[in-house]
């Protein structure tokens, strides 16, 4: 995975890393402090997304440096002619020196301050925009009492009156590392926009983070690049994927693009295997074989290109194998999985196959002993079974869960869900940027497994096959929803043409990208 392909906005850092960067930057800050830069950036974005002279801007300022950023934002808006009312939730003597200075400047500029109780009991709640500066990345426990009621009030008002809410750094109450509320009963600001400082945070993009953060903007605060440590976690974005796809040569044939074998389809769930096979077809595999535990149809009437075989009739040694869609839990399923793990050249393990592995240490040992890593595609419940944890444990630290899966099972792990996570054994981690609730329906996981299999068969390595598959799978759903198909009622089958279109668009862009990023052998000749 080429780290040079990632923008600063795509790099993801933990709270601990952000603190280290901030400490270095504070030791070298100029006359314009980081807090002043943050406040100005927040004010500029507030104006773009809805601050108006028709109604006041409401600012919630917490007891820490997040509150100081809010004071600075209020000052900047006030000096530009906006009416600003600030709810101050901290005591002056407990603020840092920079926050105290920001508070004094805001007061001198004419910013109006009120107590939390006054806002909660106010009869008029007409705001053009709300800025959340209550808590930043350091919050360890749930907001309490009056502040929790403030958060509930703002969330209700935002929905009832369509008021935009801008969170400073991270929506208050959200864990910036995990993307979950800081505790199970925590109140969390429901932001329409978040402006996050220094660098992007993992928790804004996975788990519940995407629901709370809204549209995320990153502002580096002009901190020099050499202040930032090496980054192992990134957003899975289109531009970072272009190196993974190779333009097709004119002198090609079906054997050039690999064989995919789908193993699954027990009685009553044969459709899962057929969906995976069709997805592999649309994603560009050369030949697709489908071997089912149930009696297979003579052919697929919609896609007669797919070849059906009895179990044992297709060699797995030279093929890319997708096992699990509709596999079931029978003795035959177990034997088939055991054989696939030990013999398949390349392997994607999905659905029922994951549950069989979770329950059997012998299968787990076979996985660890493979020469090449497989791809695992669990949703949170399957991941919980594999790691012998609860679903809450998985969701409360999705990054750790994905990394543990990859290490423990010699795999590239795709932990599905909002902000799906792709992680390899070495800890290189990606959070996907595409997808929507339209994918929360039966069969979409089978489609993802088939797409990943097709990409593996065409020569992608396990990590690239996983990350491209997850991205195009989500992008297909995004495109369909944008055209009015879904999110309610979108079916897995409807994804297939959109996936094909997305892969072809990416392949075209990849060819152009590789052309402009490769040295020209003619122009590089001596004398040119």
CSV table of N, CA and C in Angstrom, one decimal, residues 196-291:
chain,number,residue,atom,x,y,z
A,196,UNK,N,-12.4,19.5,12.2
A,196,UNK,CA,-11.5,18.9,13.1
A,196,UNK,C,-10.1,19.4,12.9
A,197,UNK,N,-9.3,19.6,13.9
A,197,UNK,CA,-8.1,20.3,13.8
A,197,UNK,C,-6.9,19.4,13.9
A,198,UNK,N,-5.8,19.9,13.4
A,198,UNK,CA,-4.5,19.3,13.3
A,198,UNK,C,-4.4,18.1,12.3
A,199,UNK,N,-5.3,17.1,12.6
A,199,UNK,CA,-5.4,16.0,11.7
A,199,UNK,C,-6.7,15.3,11.9
A,200,UNK,N,-7.0,14.4,10.9
A,200,UNK,CA,-8.3,13.7,11.0
A,200,UNK,C,-8.3,12.6,12.1
A,201,UNK,N,-9.4,12.3,12.6
A,201,UNK,CA,-9.5,11.4,13.7
A,201,UNK,C,-10.3,10.1,13.3
A,202,UNK,N,-9.9,9.0,13.7
A,202,UNK,CA,-10.5,7.7,13.3
A,202,UNK,C,-12.0,7.7,13.7
A,203,UNK,N,-12.4,8.2,14.8
A,203,UNK,CA,-13.7,8.0,15.3
A,203,UNK,C,-14.8,8.8,14.6
A,204,UNK,N,-14.3,9.7,13.7
A,204,UNK,CA,-15.3,10.5,12.9
A,204,UNK,C,-15.8,9.7,11.7
A,205,UNK,N,-15.2,8.6,11.5
A,205,UNK,CA,-15.4,7.9,10.2
A,205,UNK,C,-15.9,6.4,10.3
A,206,UNK,N,-16.0,5.9,11.5
A,206,UNK,CA,-16.5,4.5,11.7
A,206,UNK,C,-17.4,4.4,12.9
A,207,UNK,N,-18.1,3.3,12.9
A,207,UNK,CA,-19.1,3.1,14.0
A,207,UNK,C,-20.2,4.1,13.9
A,208,UNK,N,-20.6,4.7,15.0
A,208,UNK,CA,-21.6,5.8,15.1
A,208,UNK,C,-21.0,7.1,14.7
A,209,UNK,N,-19.7,7.2,14.5
A,209,UNK,CA,-19.1,8.5,14.2
A,209,UNK,C,-19.6,9.2,13.0
A,210,UNK,N,-19.9,8.5,12.0
A,210,UNK,CA,-20.4,9.1,10.7
A,210,UNK,C,-21.8,9.7,11.0
A,211,UNK,N,-22.6,9.1,11.8
A,211,UNK,CA,-23.9,9.6,12.1
A,211,UNK,C,-23.8,10.9,12.9
A,212,UNK,N,-22.9,11.0,13.8
A,212,UNK,CA,-22.8,12.1,14.7
A,212,UNK,C,-22.0,13.3,14.1
A,213,UNK,N,-21.0,13.0,13.3
A,213,UNK,CA,-20.1,14.0,12.8
A,213,UNK,C,-20.6,14.8,11.6
A,214,UNK,N,-21.4,14.2,10.8
A,214,UNK,CA,-21.9,14.9,9.5
A,214,UNK,C,-20.7,15.0,8.6
A,215,UNK,N,-20.7,16.1,7.8
A,215,UNK,CA,-19.6,16.4,6.9
A,215,UNK,C,-18.4,16.9,7.6
A,216,UNK,N,-17.2,16.2,7.4
A,216,UNK,CA,-16.0,16.5,8.2
A,216,UNK,C,-15.1,17.3,7.3
A,217,UNK,N,-14.6,18.4,7.9
A,217,UNK,CA,-13.5,19.3,7.3
A,217,UNK,C,-12.3,19.2,8.2
A,218,UNK,N,-11.1,19.1,7.6
A,218,UNK,CA,-9.9,19.0,8.3
A,218,UNK,C,-9.1,20.3,8.1
A,219,UNK,N,-8.6,20.9,9.2
A,219,UNK,CA,-7.8,22.0,9.2
A,219,UNK,C,-6.5,21.8,9.9
A,220,UNK,N,-5.4,21.8,9.3
A,220,UNK,CA,-4.1,21.4,9.8
A,220,UNK,C,-3.5,22.5,10.8
A,221,UNK,N,-4.1,23.7,10.8
A,221,UNK,CA,-3.7,24.8,11.6
A,221,UNK,C,-2.2,25.2,11.2
A,222,UNK,N,-1.8,25.0,10.0
A,222,UNK,CA,-0.5,25.4,9.5
A,222,UNK,C,0.6,24.8,10.3
A,223,UNK,N,0.4,23.6,10.9
A,223,UNK,CA,1.5,22.9,11.6
A,223,UNK,C,2.3,22.2,10.6
A,224,UNK,N,3.7,22.4,10.7
A,224,UNK,CA,4.6,21.8,9.7
A,224,UNK,C,4.5,20.3,9.6
A,225,UNK,N,4.7,19.7,8.4
A,225,UNK,CA,4.5,18.3,8.1
A,225,UNK,C,5.5,17.5,9.0
A,226,UNK,N,6.7,18.0,9.3
A,226,UNK,CA,7.7,17.2,10.0
A,226,UNK,C,7.3,17.1,11.5
A,227,UNK,N,6.2,17.7,11.9
A,227,UNK,CA,5.7,17.5,13.3
A,227,UNK,C,4.8,16.2,13.4
A,228,UNK,N,4.5,15.7,12.2
A,228,UNK,CA,3.5,14.5,12.2
A,228,UNK,C,4.3,13.2,12.1
A,229,UNK,N,3.9,12.2,13.0
A,229,UNK,CA,4.6,10.9,12.9
A,229,UNK,C,4.1,10.1,11.7
A,230,UNK,N,4.8,9.0,11.5
A,230,UNK,CA,4.4,8.1,10.4
A,230,UNK,C,2.9,7.6,10.7
A,231,UNK,N,2.1,7.6,9.6
A,231,UNK,CA,0.7,7.2,9.8
A,231,UNK,C,0.5,5.8,9.2
A,232,UNK,N,-0.2,5.0,10.0
A,232,UNK,CA,-0.6,3.6,9.5
A,232,UNK,C,-2.1,3.5,9.3
A,233,UNK,N,-2.9,4.5,9.5
A,233,UNK,CA,-4.3,4.5,9.3
A,233,UNK,C,-4.7,5.6,8.4
A,234,UNK,N,-5.6,5.2,7.4
A,234,UNK,CA,-6.0,6.2,6.4
A,234,UNK,C,-7.5,6.0,6.0
A,235,UNK,N,-8.0,7.0,5.4
A,235,UNK,CA,-9.3,6.8,4.8
A,235,UNK,C,-9.1,6.1,3.4
A,236,UNK,N,-10.1,5.2,3.1
A,236,UNK,CA,-10.0,4.5,1.9
A,236,UNK,C,-10.8,5.3,0.8
A,237,UNK,N,-10.0,6.1,0.1
A,237,UNK,CA,-10.6,7.0,-0.9
A,237,UNK,C,-10.2,6.6,-2.3
A,238,UNK,N,-10.9,7.1,-3.3
A,238,UNK,CA,-10.7,6.7,-4.7
A,238,UNK,C,-9.3,6.9,-5.2
A,239,UNK,N,-8.8,8.1,-4.9
A,239,UNK,CA,-7.5,8.4,-5.5
A,239,UNK,C,-6.4,7.5,-5.0
A,240,UNK,N,-6.5,7.0,-3.8
A,240,UNK,CA,-5.5,6.1,-3.2
A,240,UNK,C,-5.6,4.7,-3.8
A,241,UNK,N,-6.6,4.4,-4.6
A,241,UNK,CA,-6.9,3.1,-5.1
A,241,UNK,C,-6.4,2.9,-6.5
A,242,UNK,N,-6.0,4.0,-7.2
A,242,UNK,CA,-5.8,3.9,-8.6
A,242,UNK,C,-4.5,3.0,-9.0
A,243,UNK,N,-3.6,3.0,-8.1
A,243,UNK,CA,-2.4,2.1,-8.4
A,243,UNK,C,-2.7,0.6,-8.4
A,244,UNK,N,-3.9,0.3,-7.8
A,244,UNK,CA,-4.2,-1.2,-7.6
A,244,UNK,C,-4.8,-1.8,-8.9
A,245,UNK,N,-5.3,-1.0,-9.8
A,245,UNK,CA,-5.9,-1.5,-11.0
A,245,UNK,C,-5.0,-1.4,-12.2
A,246,UNK,N,-4.9,-2.5,-13.0
A,246,UNK,CA,-4.0,-2.5,-14.2
A,246,UNK,C,-4.9,-2.5,-15.4
A,247,UNK,N,-4.6,-1.5,-16.3
A,247,UNK,CA,-5.4,-1.5,-17.6
A,247,UNK,C,-5.3,-2.8,-18.3
A,248,UNK,N,-6.3,-3.2,-19.0
A,248,UNK,CA,-6.4,-4.5,-19.7
A,248,UNK,C,-5.7,-4.3,-21.0
A,249,UNK,N,-4.9,-5.3,-21.4
A,249,UNK,CA,-4.2,-5.3,-22.7
A,249,UNK,C,-5.2,-5.8,-23.8
A,250,UNK,N,-4.9,-5.3,-25.0
A,250,UNK,CA,-5.7,-5.8,-26.1
A,250,UNK,C,-5.5,-7.3,-26.3
A,251,UNK,N,-4.3,-7.8,-26.1
A,251,UNK,CA,-4.0,-9.2,-26.3
A,251,UNK,C,-4.4,-10.0,-25.1
A,252,UNK,N,-5.7,-10.1,-24.8
A,252,UNK,CA,-6.2,-10.8,-23.6
A,252,UNK,C,-7.2,-11.9,-24.0
A,253,UNK,N,-7.4,-12.8,-23.0
A,253,UNK,CA,-8.4,-13.8,-23.2
A,253,UNK,C,-9.0,-14.1,-21.8
A,254,UNK,N,-10.1,-14.9,-21.8
A,254,UNK,CA,-10.7,-15.1,-20.5
A,254,UNK,C,-9.8,-15.7,-19.4
A,255,UNK,N,-8.8,-16.4,-19.8
A,255,UNK,CA,-7.8,-17.0,-18.9
A,255,UNK,C,-6.9,-15.9,-18.3
A,256,UNK,N,-6.9,-14.8,-18.9
A,256,UNK,CA,-6.1,-13.7,-18.4
A,256,UNK,C,-6.6,-13.1,-17.1
A,257,UNK,N,-7.9,-13.3,-16.9
A,257,UNK,CA,-8.5,-12.6,-15.7
A,257,UNK,C,-9.0,-13.6,-14.7
A,258,UNK,N,-8.5,-14.8,-14.7
A,258,UNK,CA,-8.6,-15.7,-13.6
A,258,UNK,C,-9.9,-16.4,-13.4
A,259,UNK,N,-9.8,-17.5,-12.7
A,259,UNK,CA,-11.0,-18.3,-12.3
A,259,UNK,C,-11.4,-18.1,-10.9
A,260,UNK,N,-12.7,-17.9,-10.7
A,260,UNK,CA,-13.3,-17.8,-9.4
A,260,UNK,C,-14.2,-19.0,-9.1
A,261,UNK,N,-14.1,-19.6,-8.0
A,261,UNK,CA,-14.9,-20.7,-7.6
A,261,UNK,C,-15.7,-20.3,-6.4
A,262,UNK,N,-17.0,-20.4,-6.5
A,262,UNK,CA,-17.9,-20.0,-5.4
A,262,UNK,C,-18.3,-21.3,-4.7
A,263,UNK,N,-18.1,-21.5,-3.4
A,263,UNK,CA,-18.5,-22.7,-2.7
A,263,UNK,C,-19.5,-22.3,-1.6
A,264,UNK,N,-20.7,-22.9,-1.7
A,264,UNK,CA,-21.7,-22.6,-0.7
A,264,UNK,C,-23.1,-23.1,-1.2
A,265,UNK,N,-24.1,-22.3,-0.9
A,265,UNK,CA,-25.4,-22.6,-1.5
A,265,UNK,C,-26.1,-23.9,-1.0
A,266,UNK,N,-26.2,-24.0,0.3
A,266,UNK,CA,-26.9,-25.1,0.9
A,266,UNK,C,-28.4,-25.0,0.6
A,267,UNK,N,-29.2,-26.0,0.9
A,267,UNK,CA,-30.6,-26.0,0.5
A,267,UNK,C,-31.3,-24.9,1.2
A,268,UNK,N,-32.1,-24.1,0.5
A,268,UNK,CA,-32.8,-23.0,1.0
A,268,UNK,C,-32.1,-21.7,0.9
A,269,UNK,N,-30.8,-21.7,0.8
A,269,UNK,CA,-30.0,-20.4,0.7
A,269,UNK,C,-29.0,-20.5,-0.5
A,270,UNK,N,-29.5,-21.2,-1.6
A,270,UNK,CA,-28.6,-21.3,-2.8
A,270,UNK,C,-28.5,-19.9,-3.5
A,271,UNK,N,-29.4,-19.0,-3.2
A,271,UNK,CA,-29.3,-17.6,-3.8
A,271,UNK,C,-28.1,-16.9,-3.4
A,272,UNK,N,-27.6,-17.2,-2.2
A,272,UNK,CA,-26.4,-16.5,-1.7
A,272,UNK,C,-25.2,-16.8,-2.6
A,273,UNK,N,-25.0,-18.0,-2.9
A,273,UNK,CA,-23.9,-18.4,-3.8
A,273,UNK,C,-24.1,-17.8,-5.2
A,274,UNK,N,-25.3,-17.8,-5.7
A,274,UNK,CA,-25.6,-17.3,-7.0
A,274,UNK,C,-25.3,-15.8,-7.1
A,275,UNK,N,-25.6,-15.1,-6.0
A,275,UNK,CA,-25.3,-13.6,-5.9
A,275,UNK,C,-23.8,-13.4,-6.0
A,276,UNK,N,-23.1,-14.2,-5.2
A,276,UNK,CA,-21.6,-14.0,-5.2
A,276,UNK,C,-21.0,-14.3,-6.6
A,277,UNK,N,-21.6,-15.4,-7.2
A,277,UNK,CA,-21.1,-15.7,-8.6
A,277,UNK,C,-21.4,-14.6,-9.6
A,278,UNK,N,-22.6,-14.0,-9.5
A,278,UNK,CA,-22.9,-12.9,-10.4
A,278,UNK,C,-22.0,-11.7,-10.2
A,279,UNK,N,-21.8,-11.4,-8.9
A,279,UNK,CA,-20.9,-10.3,-8.5
A,279,UNK,C,-19.5,-10.5,-9.1
A,280,UNK,N,-19.0,-11.7,-9.0
A,280,UNK,CA,-17.7,-12.0,-9.6
A,280,UNK,C,-17.7,-11.7,-11.1
A,281,UNK,N,-18.8,-12.1,-11.8
A,281,UNK,CA,-18.9,-11.9,-13.2
A,281,UNK,C,-18.9,-10.4,-13.5
A,282,UNK,N,-19.7,-9.6,-12.8
A,282,UNK,CA,-19.8,-8.2,-13.1
A,282,UNK,C,-18.5,-7.5,-12.7
A,283,UNK,N,-17.7,-8.0,-11.8
A,283,UNK,CA,-16.5,-7.4,-11.4
A,283,UNK,C,-15.3,-7.8,-12.3
A,284,UNK,N,-15.5,-8.7,-13.3
A,284,UNK,CA,-14.5,-8.9,-14.3
A,284,UNK,C,-13.7,-10.1,-14.3
A,285,UNK,N,-14.1,-11.1,-13.5
A,285,UNK,CA,-13.4,-12.4,-13.5
A,285,UNK,C,-13.6,-13.1,-14.8
A,286,UNK,N,-12.5,-13.9,-15.2
A,286,UNK,CA,-12.6,-14.5,-16.6
A,286,UNK,C,-13.6,-15.6,-16.6
A,287,UNK,N,-13.6,-16.5,-15.6
A,287,UNK,CA,-14.5,-17.6,-15.6
A,287,UNK,C,-15.0,-17.8,-14.2
A,288,UNK,N,-16.3,-18.2,-14.0
A,288,UNK,CA,-16.9,-18.3,-12.7
A,288,UNK,C,-17.5,-19.7,-12.6
A,289,UNK,N,-17.1,-20.5,-11.6
A,289,UNK,CA,-17.7,-21.8,-11.3
A,289,UNK,C,-18.4,-21.7,-10.0
A,290,UNK,N,-19.6,-22.3,-9.9
A,290,UNK,CA,-20.4,-22.3,-8.7
A,290,UNK,C,-20.7,-23.7,-8.3
A,291,UNK,N,-20.1,-24.1,-7.1
A,291,UNK,CA,-20.3,-25.5,-6.6
A,291,UNK,C,-21.2,-25.4,-5.4
